[in-house]
Amino acid sequence: MFGLGKPRSKLGKYLDRRGIKQEWLVSKSKVGRTTISNACGNSDYMPGAKSMQKIIKALREVDPSARADQFWDL
């Protein structure tokens, strides 16, 4: 079901492995849909510091050990 030939970033692959939908991340993190989509589909995309912080905070609800350096080169 996942990985329909679309390129995925580390964040996108992480969400796929855990069965987390991008829409869930949009609603929990209060980050825009476009930002989440870019962060999940483009390996070169790096969201701003505030957005990154919100994304990690939302991911920690499911995985308390989630860290920004798992997904982006800081």
C-alpha positions as YAML, in Angstrom:
chain: A
units: angstrom
residues:
- id: 1
  name: MET
  ca: [0.00, 0.00, 0.00]
- id: 2
  name: PHE
  ca: [2.80, 2.42, 0.83]
- id: 3
  name: GLY
  ca: [5.60, 3.45, -1.49]
- id: 4
  name: LEU
  ca: [3.70, 3.86, -4.72]
- id: 5
  name: GLY
  ca: [6.83, 4.93, -6.56]
- id: 6
  name: LYS
  ca: [6.85, 8.39, -5.00]
- id: 7
  name: PRO
  ca: [10.16, 9.70, -3.70]
- id: 8
  name: ARG
  ca: [10.12, 9.96, 0.10]
- id: 9
  name: SER
  ca: [12.38, 11.75, 2.55]
- id: 10
  name: LYS
  ca: [13.51, 10.25, 5.85]
- id: 11
  name: LEU
  ca: [10.44, 11.77, 7.50]
- id: 12
  name: GLY
  ca: [8.14, 10.33, 4.84]
- id: 13
  name: LYS
  ca: [9.64, 6.85, 5.19]
- id: 14
  name: TYR
  ca: [9.35, 7.11, 8.99]
- id: 15
  name: LEU
  ca: [5.65, 7.96, 8.74]
- id: 16
  name: ASP
  ca: [5.09, 5.11, 6.25]
- id: 17
  name: ARG
  ca: [6.81, 2.55, 8.50]
- id: 18
  name: ARG
  ca: [4.69, 3.58, 11.47]
- id: 19
  name: GLY
  ca: [1.45, 3.87, 9.50]
- id: 20
  name: ILE
  ca: [1.06, 7.56, 10.34]
- id: 21
  name: LYS
  ca: [-0.83, 9.68, 7.83]
- id: 22
  name: GLN
  ca: [0.45, 13.08, 6.77]
- id: 23
  name: GLU
  ca: [-2.98, 14.53, 7.58]
- id: 24
  name: TRP
  ca: [-2.58, 13.37, 11.19]
- id: 25
  name: LEU
  ca: [0.74, 15.21, 11.36]
- id: 26
  name: VAL
  ca: [-0.84, 18.34, 9.83]
- id: 27
  name: SER
  ca: [-3.60, 18.42, 12.44]
- id: 28
  name: LYS
  ca: [-1.42, 17.54, 15.46]
- id: 29
  name: SER
  ca: [1.50, 19.81, 14.61]
- id: 30
  name: LYS
  ca: [-0.56, 22.76, 13.31]
- id: 31
  name: VAL
  ca: [1.93, 23.01, 10.42]
- id: 32
  name: GLY
  ca: [0.62, 23.68, 6.91]
- id: 33
  name: ARG
  ca: [-0.22, 20.82, 4.57]
- id: 34
  name: THR
  ca: [2.27, 22.06, 1.95]
- id: 35
  name: THR
  ca: [5.12, 22.16, 4.47]
- id: 36
  name: ILE
  ca: [4.36, 18.62, 5.67]
- id: 37
  name: SER
  ca: [4.05, 17.39, 2.08]
- id: 38
  name: ASN
  ca: [7.40, 18.95, 1.14]
- id: 39
  name: ALA
  ca: [9.06, 17.58, 4.28]
- id: 40
  name: CYS
  ca: [7.78, 14.06, 3.49]
- id: 41
  name: GLY
  ca: [8.46, 14.01, -0.23]
- id: 42
  name: ASN
  ca: [11.59, 16.06, -0.81]
- id: 43
  name: SER
  ca: [14.85, 14.91, 0.79]
- id: 44
  name: ASP
  ca: [16.45, 18.32, 0.22]
- id: 45
  name: TYR
  ca: [13.65, 20.28, 1.90]
- id: 46
  name: MET
  ca: [14.30, 21.58, 5.40]
- id: 47
  name: PRO
  ca: [11.40, 23.30, 7.19]
- id: 48
  name: GLY
  ca: [11.97, 26.36, 9.33]
- id: 49
  name: ALA
  ca: [13.01, 25.97, 12.95]
- id: 50
  name: LYS
  ca: [9.50, 26.62, 14.36]
- id: 51
  name: SER
  ca: [7.86, 24.16, 11.95]
- id: 52
  name: MET
  ca: [10.51, 21.56, 12.68]
- id: 53
  name: GLN
  ca: [9.93, 21.99, 16.41]
- id: 54
  name: LYS
  ca: [6.15, 21.56, 15.99]
- id: 55
  name: ILE
  ca: [6.60, 18.44, 13.82]
- id: 56
  name: ILE
  ca: [8.92, 16.80, 16.35]
- id: 57
  name: LYS
  ca: [6.59, 17.67, 19.24]
- id: 58
  name: ALA
  ca: [3.68, 15.98, 17.42]
- id: 59
  name: LEU
  ca: [5.78, 12.91, 16.55]
- id: 60
  name: ARG
  ca: [6.79, 12.54, 20.20]
- id: 61
  name: GLU
  ca: [3.17, 11.72, 21.01]
- id: 62
  name: VAL
  ca: [3.73, 8.39, 19.23]
- id: 63
  name: ASP
  ca: [7.49, 8.03, 19.64]
- id: 64
  name: PRO
  ca: [9.00, 9.86, 22.64]
- id: 65
  name: SER
  ca: [12.50, 9.29, 21.26]
- id: 66
  name: ALA
  ca: [11.88, 11.19, 17.98]
- id: 67
  name: ARG
  ca: [14.63, 13.72, 17.24]
- id: 68
  name: ALA
  ca: [15.02, 16.31, 14.48]
- id: 69
  name: ASP
  ca: [18.45, 14.96, 13.48]
- id: 70
  name: GLN
  ca: [16.78, 11.67, 12.49]
- id: 71
  name: PHE
  ca: [15.06, 13.46, 9.62]
- id: 72
  name: TRP
  ca: [17.16, 16.49, 8.72]
- id: 73
  name: ASP
  ca: [20.88, 17.29, 8.61]
- id: 74
  name: LEU
  ca: [21.28, 19.93, 11.29]
...
